[in-house]
Every structure is written in C-alpha cells, then in structure tokens.
Coordinates of C-alpha atoms in Angstrom, one line a residue:
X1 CA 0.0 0.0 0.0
X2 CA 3.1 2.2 0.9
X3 CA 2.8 6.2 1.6
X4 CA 0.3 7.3 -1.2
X5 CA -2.6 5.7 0.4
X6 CA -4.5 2.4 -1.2
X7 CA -4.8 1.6 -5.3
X8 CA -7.5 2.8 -7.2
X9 CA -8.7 -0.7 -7.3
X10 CA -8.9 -0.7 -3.3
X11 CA -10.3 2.5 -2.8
X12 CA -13.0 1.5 -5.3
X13 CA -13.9 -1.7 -3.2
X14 CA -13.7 0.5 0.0
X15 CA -16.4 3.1 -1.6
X16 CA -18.6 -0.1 -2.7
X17 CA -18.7 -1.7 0.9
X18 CA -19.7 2.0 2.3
X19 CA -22.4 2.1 0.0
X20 CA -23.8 -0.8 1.3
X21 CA -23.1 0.8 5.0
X22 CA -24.5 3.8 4.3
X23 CA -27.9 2.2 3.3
X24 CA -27.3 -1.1 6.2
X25 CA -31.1 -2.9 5.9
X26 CA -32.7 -2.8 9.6
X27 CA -31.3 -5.9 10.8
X28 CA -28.3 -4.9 10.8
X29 CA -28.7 -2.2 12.9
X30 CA -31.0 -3.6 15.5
X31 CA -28.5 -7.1 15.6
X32 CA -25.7 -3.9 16.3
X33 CA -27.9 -2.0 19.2
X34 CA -28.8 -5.6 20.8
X35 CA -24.4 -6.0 20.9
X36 CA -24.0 -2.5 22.6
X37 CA -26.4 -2.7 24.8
X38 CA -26.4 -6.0 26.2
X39 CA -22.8 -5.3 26.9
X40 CA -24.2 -2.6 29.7
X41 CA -27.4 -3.6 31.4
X42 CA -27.5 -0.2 33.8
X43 CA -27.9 1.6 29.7
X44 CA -30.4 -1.3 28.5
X45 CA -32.7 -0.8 31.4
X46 CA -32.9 2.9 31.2
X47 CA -35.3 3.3 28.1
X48 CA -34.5 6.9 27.1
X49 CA -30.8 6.5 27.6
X50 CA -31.0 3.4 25.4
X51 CA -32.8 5.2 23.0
X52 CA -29.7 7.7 23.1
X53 CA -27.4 5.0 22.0
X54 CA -29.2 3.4 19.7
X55 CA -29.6 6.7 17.8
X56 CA -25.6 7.3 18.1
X57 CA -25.2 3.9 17.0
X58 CA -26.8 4.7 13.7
X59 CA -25.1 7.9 13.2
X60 CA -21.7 6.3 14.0
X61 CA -22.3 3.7 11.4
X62 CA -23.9 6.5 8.9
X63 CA -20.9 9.1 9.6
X64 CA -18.2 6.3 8.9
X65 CA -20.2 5.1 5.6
X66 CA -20.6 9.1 4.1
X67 CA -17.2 9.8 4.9
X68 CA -15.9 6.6 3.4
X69 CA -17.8 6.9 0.1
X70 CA -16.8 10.9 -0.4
X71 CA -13.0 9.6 0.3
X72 CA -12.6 6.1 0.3
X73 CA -9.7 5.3 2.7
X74 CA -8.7 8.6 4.3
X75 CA -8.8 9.0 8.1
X76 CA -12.1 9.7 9.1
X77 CA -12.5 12.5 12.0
X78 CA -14.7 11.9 15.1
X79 CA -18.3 12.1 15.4
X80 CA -19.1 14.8 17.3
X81 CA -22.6 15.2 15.8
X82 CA -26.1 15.6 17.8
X83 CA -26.9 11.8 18.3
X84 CA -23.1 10.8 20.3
X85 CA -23.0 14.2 22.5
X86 CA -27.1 13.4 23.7
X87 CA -25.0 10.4 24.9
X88 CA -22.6 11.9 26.8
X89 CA -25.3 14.4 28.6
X90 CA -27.5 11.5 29.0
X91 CA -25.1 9.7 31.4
X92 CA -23.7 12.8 33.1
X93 CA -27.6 13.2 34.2
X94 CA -28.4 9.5 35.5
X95 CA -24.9 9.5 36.8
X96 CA -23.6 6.6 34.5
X97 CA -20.5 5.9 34.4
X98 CA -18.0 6.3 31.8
X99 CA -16.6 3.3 31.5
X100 CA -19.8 2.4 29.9
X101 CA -18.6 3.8 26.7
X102 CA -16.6 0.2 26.4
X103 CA -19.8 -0.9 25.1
X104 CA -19.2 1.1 21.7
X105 CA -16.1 -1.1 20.8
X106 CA -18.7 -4.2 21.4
X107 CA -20.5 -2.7 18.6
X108 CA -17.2 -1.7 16.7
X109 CA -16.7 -6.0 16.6
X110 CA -20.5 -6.6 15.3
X111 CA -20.1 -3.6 12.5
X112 CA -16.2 -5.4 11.6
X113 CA -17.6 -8.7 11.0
X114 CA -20.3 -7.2 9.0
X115 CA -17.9 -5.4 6.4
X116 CA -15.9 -8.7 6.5
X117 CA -19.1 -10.5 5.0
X118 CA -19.1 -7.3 2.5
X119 CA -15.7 -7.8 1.5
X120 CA -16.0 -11.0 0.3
X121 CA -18.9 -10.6 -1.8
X122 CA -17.1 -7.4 -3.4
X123 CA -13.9 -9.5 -4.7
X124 CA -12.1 -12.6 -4.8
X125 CA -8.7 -11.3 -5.5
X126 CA -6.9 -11.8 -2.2
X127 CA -4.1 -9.0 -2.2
X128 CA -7.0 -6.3 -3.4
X129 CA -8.9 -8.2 0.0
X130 CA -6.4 -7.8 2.0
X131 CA -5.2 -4.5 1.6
X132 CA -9.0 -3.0 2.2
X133 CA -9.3 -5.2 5.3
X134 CA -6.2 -3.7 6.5
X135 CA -7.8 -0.3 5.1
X136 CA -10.6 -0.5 7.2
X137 CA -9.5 -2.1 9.9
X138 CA -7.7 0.3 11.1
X139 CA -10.4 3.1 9.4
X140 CA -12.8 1.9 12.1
X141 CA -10.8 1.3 15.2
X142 CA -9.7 4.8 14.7
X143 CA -12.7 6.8 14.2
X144 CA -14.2 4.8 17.2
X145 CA -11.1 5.7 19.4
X146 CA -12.0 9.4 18.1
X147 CA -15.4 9.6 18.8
X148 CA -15.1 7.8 22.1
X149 CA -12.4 10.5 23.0
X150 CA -14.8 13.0 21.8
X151 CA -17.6 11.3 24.1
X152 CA -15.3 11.8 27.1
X153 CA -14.8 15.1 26.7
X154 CA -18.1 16.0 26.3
X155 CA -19.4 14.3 29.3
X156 CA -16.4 16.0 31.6
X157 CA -17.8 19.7 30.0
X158 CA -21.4 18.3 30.9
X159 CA -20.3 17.6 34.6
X160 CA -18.6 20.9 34.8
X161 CA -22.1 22.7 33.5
X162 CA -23.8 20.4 36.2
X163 CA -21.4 21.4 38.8
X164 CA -20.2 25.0 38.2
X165 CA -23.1 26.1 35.5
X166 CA -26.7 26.2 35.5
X167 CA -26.6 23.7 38.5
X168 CA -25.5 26.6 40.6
X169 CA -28.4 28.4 39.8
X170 CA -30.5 26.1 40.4
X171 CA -29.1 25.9 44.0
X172 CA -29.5 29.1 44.2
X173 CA -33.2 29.1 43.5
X174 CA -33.6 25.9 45.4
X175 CA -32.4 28.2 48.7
X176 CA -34.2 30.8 48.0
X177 CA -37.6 28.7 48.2
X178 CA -36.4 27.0 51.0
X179 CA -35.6 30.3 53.0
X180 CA -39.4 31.5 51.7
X181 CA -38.4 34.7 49.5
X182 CA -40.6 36.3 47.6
X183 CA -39.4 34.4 44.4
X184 CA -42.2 34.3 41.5
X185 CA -43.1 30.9 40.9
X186 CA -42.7 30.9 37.4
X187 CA -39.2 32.3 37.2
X188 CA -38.4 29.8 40.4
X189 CA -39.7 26.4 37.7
X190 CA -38.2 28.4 34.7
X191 CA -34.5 27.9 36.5
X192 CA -35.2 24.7 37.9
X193 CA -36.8 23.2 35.2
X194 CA -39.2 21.5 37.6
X195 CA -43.0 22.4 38.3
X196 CA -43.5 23.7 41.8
X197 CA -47.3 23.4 41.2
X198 CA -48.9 19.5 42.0
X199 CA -47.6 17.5 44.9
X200 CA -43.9 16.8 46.0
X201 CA -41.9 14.3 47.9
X202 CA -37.8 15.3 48.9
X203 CA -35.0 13.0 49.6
X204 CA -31.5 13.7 51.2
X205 CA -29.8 11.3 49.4
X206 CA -25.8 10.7 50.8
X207 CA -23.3 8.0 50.9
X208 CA -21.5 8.0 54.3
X209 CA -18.0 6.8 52.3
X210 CA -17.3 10.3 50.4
X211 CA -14.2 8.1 48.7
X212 CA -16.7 5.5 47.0
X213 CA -18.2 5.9 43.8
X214 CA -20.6 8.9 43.5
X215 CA -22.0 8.4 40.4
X216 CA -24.1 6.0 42.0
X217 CA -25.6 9.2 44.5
X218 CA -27.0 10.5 40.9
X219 CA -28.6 7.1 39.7
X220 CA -30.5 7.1 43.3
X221 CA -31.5 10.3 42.5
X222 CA -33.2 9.0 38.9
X223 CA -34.5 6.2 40.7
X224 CA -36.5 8.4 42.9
X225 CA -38.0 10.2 40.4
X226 CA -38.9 7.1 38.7
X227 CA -40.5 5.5 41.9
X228 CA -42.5 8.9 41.6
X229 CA -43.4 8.4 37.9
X230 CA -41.5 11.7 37.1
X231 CA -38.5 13.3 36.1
X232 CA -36.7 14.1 39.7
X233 CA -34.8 18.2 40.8
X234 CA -31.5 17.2 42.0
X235 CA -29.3 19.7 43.5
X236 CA -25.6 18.6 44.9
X237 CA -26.0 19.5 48.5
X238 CA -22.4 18.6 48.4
X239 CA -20.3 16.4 47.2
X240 CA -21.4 13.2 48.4
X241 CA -25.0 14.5 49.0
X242 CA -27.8 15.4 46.7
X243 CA -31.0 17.1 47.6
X244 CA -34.0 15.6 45.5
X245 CA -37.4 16.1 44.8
X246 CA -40.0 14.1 42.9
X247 CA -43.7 15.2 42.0
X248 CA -45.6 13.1 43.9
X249 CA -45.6 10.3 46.5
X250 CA -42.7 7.5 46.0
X251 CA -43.1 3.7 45.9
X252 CA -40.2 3.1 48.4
X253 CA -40.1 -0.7 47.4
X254 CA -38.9 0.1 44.2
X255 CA -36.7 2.7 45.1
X256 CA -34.8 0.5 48.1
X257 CA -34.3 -2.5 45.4
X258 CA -32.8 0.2 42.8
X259 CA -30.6 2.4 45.1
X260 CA -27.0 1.3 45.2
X261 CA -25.7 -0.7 48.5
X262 CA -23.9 2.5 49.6
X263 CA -26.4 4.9 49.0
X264 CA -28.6 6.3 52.0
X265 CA -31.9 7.8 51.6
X266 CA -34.2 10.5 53.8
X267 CA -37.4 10.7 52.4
X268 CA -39.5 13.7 53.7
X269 CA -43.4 13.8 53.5
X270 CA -45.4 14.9 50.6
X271 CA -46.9 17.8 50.3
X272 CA -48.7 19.9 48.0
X273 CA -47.4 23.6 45.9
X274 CA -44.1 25.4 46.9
X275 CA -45.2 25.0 51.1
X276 CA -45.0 21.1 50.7
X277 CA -42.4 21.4 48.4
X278 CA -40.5 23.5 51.4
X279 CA -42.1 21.1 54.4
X280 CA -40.8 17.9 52.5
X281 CA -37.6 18.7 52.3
X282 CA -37.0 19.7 55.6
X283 CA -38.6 16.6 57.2
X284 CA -36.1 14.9 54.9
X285 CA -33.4 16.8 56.7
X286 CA -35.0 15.6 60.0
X287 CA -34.9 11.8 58.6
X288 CA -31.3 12.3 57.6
X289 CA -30.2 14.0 61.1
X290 CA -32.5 11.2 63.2
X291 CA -30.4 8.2 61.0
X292 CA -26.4 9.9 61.5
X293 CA -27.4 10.4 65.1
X294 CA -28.5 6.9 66.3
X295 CA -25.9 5.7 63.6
X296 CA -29.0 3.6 62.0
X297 CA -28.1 0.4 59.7
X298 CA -31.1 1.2 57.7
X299 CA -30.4 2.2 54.3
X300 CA -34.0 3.9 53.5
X301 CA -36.0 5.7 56.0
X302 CA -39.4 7.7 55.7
X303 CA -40.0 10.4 57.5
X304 CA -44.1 8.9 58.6
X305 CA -42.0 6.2 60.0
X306 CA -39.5 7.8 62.1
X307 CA -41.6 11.1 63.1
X308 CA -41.6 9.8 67.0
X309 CA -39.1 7.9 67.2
X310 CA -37.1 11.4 66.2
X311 CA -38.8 13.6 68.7
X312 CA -37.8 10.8 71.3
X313 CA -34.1 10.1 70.5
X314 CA -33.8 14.1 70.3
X315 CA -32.0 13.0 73.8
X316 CA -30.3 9.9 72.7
X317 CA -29.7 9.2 76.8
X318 CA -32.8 9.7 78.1
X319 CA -33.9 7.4 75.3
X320 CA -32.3 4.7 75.8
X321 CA -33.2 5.0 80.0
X322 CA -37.0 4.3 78.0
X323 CA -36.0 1.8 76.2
X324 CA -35.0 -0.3 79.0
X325 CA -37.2 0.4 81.0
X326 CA -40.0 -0.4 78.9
X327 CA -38.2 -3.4 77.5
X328 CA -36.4 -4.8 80.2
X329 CA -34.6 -8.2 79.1
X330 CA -37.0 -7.7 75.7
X331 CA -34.2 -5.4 74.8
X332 CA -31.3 -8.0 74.0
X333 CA -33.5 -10.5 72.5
X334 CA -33.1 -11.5 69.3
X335 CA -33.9 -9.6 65.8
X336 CA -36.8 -12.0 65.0
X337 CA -39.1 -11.3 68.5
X338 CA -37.8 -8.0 68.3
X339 CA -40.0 -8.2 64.8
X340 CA -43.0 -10.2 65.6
X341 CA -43.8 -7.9 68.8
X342 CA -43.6 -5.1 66.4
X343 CA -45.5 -5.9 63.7
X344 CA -48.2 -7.3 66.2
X345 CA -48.1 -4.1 67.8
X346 CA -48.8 -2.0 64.6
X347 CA -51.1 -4.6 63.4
X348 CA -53.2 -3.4 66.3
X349 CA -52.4 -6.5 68.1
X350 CA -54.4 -8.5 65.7
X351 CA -52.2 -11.6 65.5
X352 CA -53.9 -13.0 62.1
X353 CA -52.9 -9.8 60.3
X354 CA -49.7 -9.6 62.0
X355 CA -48.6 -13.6 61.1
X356 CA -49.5 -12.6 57.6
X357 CA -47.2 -9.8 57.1
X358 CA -44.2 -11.9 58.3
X359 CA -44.9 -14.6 56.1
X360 CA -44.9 -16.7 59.1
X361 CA -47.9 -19.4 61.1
X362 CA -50.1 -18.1 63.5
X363 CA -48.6 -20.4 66.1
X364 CA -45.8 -19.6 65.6
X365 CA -46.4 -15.6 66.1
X366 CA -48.5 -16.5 69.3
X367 CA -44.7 -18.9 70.7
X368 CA -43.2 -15.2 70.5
X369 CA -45.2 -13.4 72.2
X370 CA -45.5 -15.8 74.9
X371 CA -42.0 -15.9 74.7
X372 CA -42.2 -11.8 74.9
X373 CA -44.0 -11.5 78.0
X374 CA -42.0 -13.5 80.0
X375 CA -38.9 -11.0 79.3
X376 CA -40.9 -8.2 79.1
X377 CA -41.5 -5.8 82.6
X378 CA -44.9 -5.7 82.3
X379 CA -47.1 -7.8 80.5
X380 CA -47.5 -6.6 76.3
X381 CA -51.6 -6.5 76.6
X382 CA -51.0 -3.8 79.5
X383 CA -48.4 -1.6 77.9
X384 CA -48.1 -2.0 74.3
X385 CA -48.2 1.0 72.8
X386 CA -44.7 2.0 74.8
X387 CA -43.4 -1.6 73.7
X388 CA -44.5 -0.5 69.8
X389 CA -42.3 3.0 70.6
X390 CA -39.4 1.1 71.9
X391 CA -38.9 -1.5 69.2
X392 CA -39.3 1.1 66.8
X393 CA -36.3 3.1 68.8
X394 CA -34.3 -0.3 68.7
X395 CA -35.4 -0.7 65.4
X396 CA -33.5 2.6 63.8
X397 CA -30.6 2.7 66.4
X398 CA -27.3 1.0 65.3

C-alpha cells in the first residue's frame, strides 16, 4: 500500500462496501444496538438513555459510511454530531459511568464482521482483499477511538455545567424557596426546570463513604423520580450529598431494590405547591439527622415512619433509659421477636394480620409473644403502645 494511500482498485472496493453501510437494511442495525447494549445492562434498562445510544449507533455507522464513500480510505475525523453528544449528557444526568462507553467497541466487533461478510462478496482477489481489510481495519478502530475520546470530553464539560453552571443556579433558587423569598413561581420552575405546582416528595440522598463511587448518589437520584413516575430536581448538597425532589408520593419498594448498596436515603413527606415542596424537604433533613445520630443500619427511611421515634431520640440518653425500662430483658432479644412484637403491635395486636405480614404461622407468632412476656417488665396486653415506641427506637438505632 506504501505512503500514497490504497490503489485505485482498493479505494473503489472501500467506496462499494460503504455504500452498502451507508444504506445497512434494519437488521443490521437492530443485531448492532442488541451487541452494545447488552454489553451494559444499567444503559439497557434505562429506556430513554438506550434510546440515546441506539440513535448514536446509527449515526456512528452512517458518519463512517458518508465519509468513506466521499473519500474512500482517508482518516475519518470523530463524530461529534447531535446523536453521540445526547449520549454523553445523558449519562452525566443518571450518573452513569464512563466506563460504559466500552460498550461502543462491542458494537465496533458486530459492525467489523459485517464489512468482513461485504468484503468477500465485493472481490475474490486476495491482495485487493487484503489490503482493504487492513484499510478498514484500522479506518474503524480509529474513528471509534476518536469519537469515544470525543464522548469523554463532552461528558467532563457536561459535569462541569452540572457542577459549576446552570446547577449553581439552580441551588441558588432551590435556597431561595427553601428560606421563603418572595421568588415568583414561574421564574423559580423556569430555572429549575421543575413544576413547583402539584404534589412533591424530597430526599436527602448521601453516601457516608465520600471516597466511593458517587455516580451512584446520581442514579439514586433518577430512581427516585422514577419511583415517583416523574423526572426528579436534583441539587448537589455537596459532594457526596444530593438534595432531590420528585412530584408526587414514591413507591419506596422500588426505590430500596434500585438504590446502590452504599447509598442512603431520607425521604420527607409529601406535600402539596411550593409549602409542601419546602415542608418535605426539611422533614427529609429531619430523617437524615435522626439516622447519623443513632448511627441507623437502615439504608432507606421515611420520615411517617420515624416522626416519634425522632422527637424521642432528640435526647439519645434519656432514650435509651425508656427503652430499658419499657423493654427490660425484651431489649437484648433476638432480631426476630424483636420483629414479631412489632408488627403485632402495629397490626393493632391483631395476631392473624400480624402472622401474615411476616410470612410466618399463626402459632408460631402466638410462641413469641408468649416468649415476649416472659422478658418483658410488664405484661405486652398492658403496655403495648410504649413496647411499639421502643422496638421502633431499637429498630432505627445501630
């Protein structure tokens, strides 16, 4: 091939197979966007992310084809069109990672093997073969390196908006609501691209290891929006904390399966228009504060559920006094009475509900409280709302 580039004859064979890119028949491309993304599940299960990549995988594969037709052979400059740059803004926003972008080169091996099969319906002659092979070969493994390159930079300019750029005025505005001023609600929803109208539920959402991965802090923060059904406001508290809001109440099953095993989550009320967009948040706070001071193992906690026990521990001494003194020996049992008294006492000591909701026999519910009382100070029938308060204490402390 030497310095002056490929033969005529080559160049013409090069031009022929990107054709046949250029206009790739549907298969292809769906057999190329089932490659990249089940080579990264977290991009596969996000449907408008996916979406993202499947469109930048048909402009990749478009972009190489035009350029390769106009000059067949030449070096072919990154893609730094609409479709690969959603990408990289994309991920910055659910907090994906970058190393997801390895997933392109999965696609660069299924788009490779295709132009092999082209190749060898376009000639027989093995010198002209091999010399475009080598062409493209390192044609494509270039222009992916490029664009991937191009990708990076884009997401580490998208971070830096997020961080430095209109992020910071939407903390800004975020404080401003929060303090109460005067702010007209349109501008206020203009800045933070976020209704303030409708209900609201907040999150403090915070990993207690600032040196782990944060990028996970930002996929808690999708997931809470989508256990609200809606696209979430998150502002970086700091950085290992984001503040969140979703509009409207949150299915916390879904949201404790999806958030990442070093992620922690306050949830605050929910409440209606800028006021219960304010109130949330700030029982959040209160959620967040009641779980670093009793050093709670619990990973998810809502605000409904920790209201009293908050107000109690306020004092975390005179808290524990109560708790022995309510529970007595009760207090170093084991995890699973600890359970069965407290789900019988919020069952409204109804032991048929409460046997049902831990998956467990009636007779066997009934062994455990029997078992109960005998540790217990005073009998559970005489005193069980106190017993309810000080499992629940037990149940948050660490």
């Amino acid at each position: 091939m030497g310095t002056t580039g490929p033969s005529p004859q080559v160049r013409d064979l090069i031009r022929q197979c990107a054709q046949v890119v250029v206009n790739a028949p549907a298969e292809w491309l769906e057999e190329l966007d089932r490659a990249v993304l089940g080579a990264n599940p977290a991009i596969a299960s996000d449907p408008e992310l996916a979406a993202a990549v499947s469109r930048s995988n048909r402009s990749n594969l478009l972009f190489w084809g035009a350029a390769n037709v106009r000059e067949p052979g030449a070096p072919v400059p990154p893609n730094a069109g609409a479709e690969p740059m959603s990408v990289a803004r994309e991920m910055v926003r659910r907090g994906v990672d970058s190393y997801t972008l390895d997933a392109y080169r999965v696609g660069e091996g299924v788009a490779w093997r295709r132009l092999m099969d082209i190749a060898f319906e376009m000639t027989s002659d093995p010198a002209d073969l091999h010399a475009m092979l080598d062409v493209c070969s390192q044609s494509i493994s270039d222009f992916i390196e490029a664009t991937l390159a191009a990708i990076a930079t884009q997401i580490e300019l998208e971070r830096d908006e997020l961080t430095r750029g209109s992020h910071a005025e939407r903390r800004a505005t975020v404080a401003l609501l929060l303090e109460g001023a005067p702010i007209p609600r349109q501008r206020a929803e203009s800045r933070l691209a976020y209704g303030l109208g409708g209900s609201h539920t907040a999150a403090v959402i915070w990993t207690d290891d600032p040196g782990s991965d944060l990028s996970q802090l930002d996929r808690a923060a999708e997931a809470f929006g989508q256990a609200a059904g809606g696209r979430p406001l998150s502002v970086l508290a700091s950085s290992a904390t984001r503040w969140v809001w979703a509009p409207g109440p949150v299915d916390v099953d879904t949201l404790t399966h999806a958030a990442g095993r070093e992620v922690r989550v306050a949830i605050g009320s929910t409440g209606a228009g800028v006021d219960g967009f304010r109130r949330s948040h700030f029982d959040a706070l209160t959620t967040q504060h009641m779980m670093a001071r009793l050093h709670s193992p619990q990973q998810v906690a809502e605000f409904t559920d920790i209201e009293m026990v908050s107000l109690l521990t306020t004092n975390a001494d005179r808290a524990a006094v109560f708790v022995k003194r309510v529970l007595g020996d009760l207090e170093s049992a084991s995890p699973e009475l600890h359970s069965a008294v407290r789900m019988f006492v919020r069952e409204q000591c109804n032991v048929s509900r409460a046997a049902g909701r831990l998956f467990t026999h009636r007779n066997t519910l009934l062994r455990r409280l029997a078992r109960a009382d005998e540790l217990l100070p005073r009998p559970l029938a005489d005193n069980s709302v106190e017993v309810g308060v000080a499992l629940d204490v037990l149940h948050w402390r660490g």
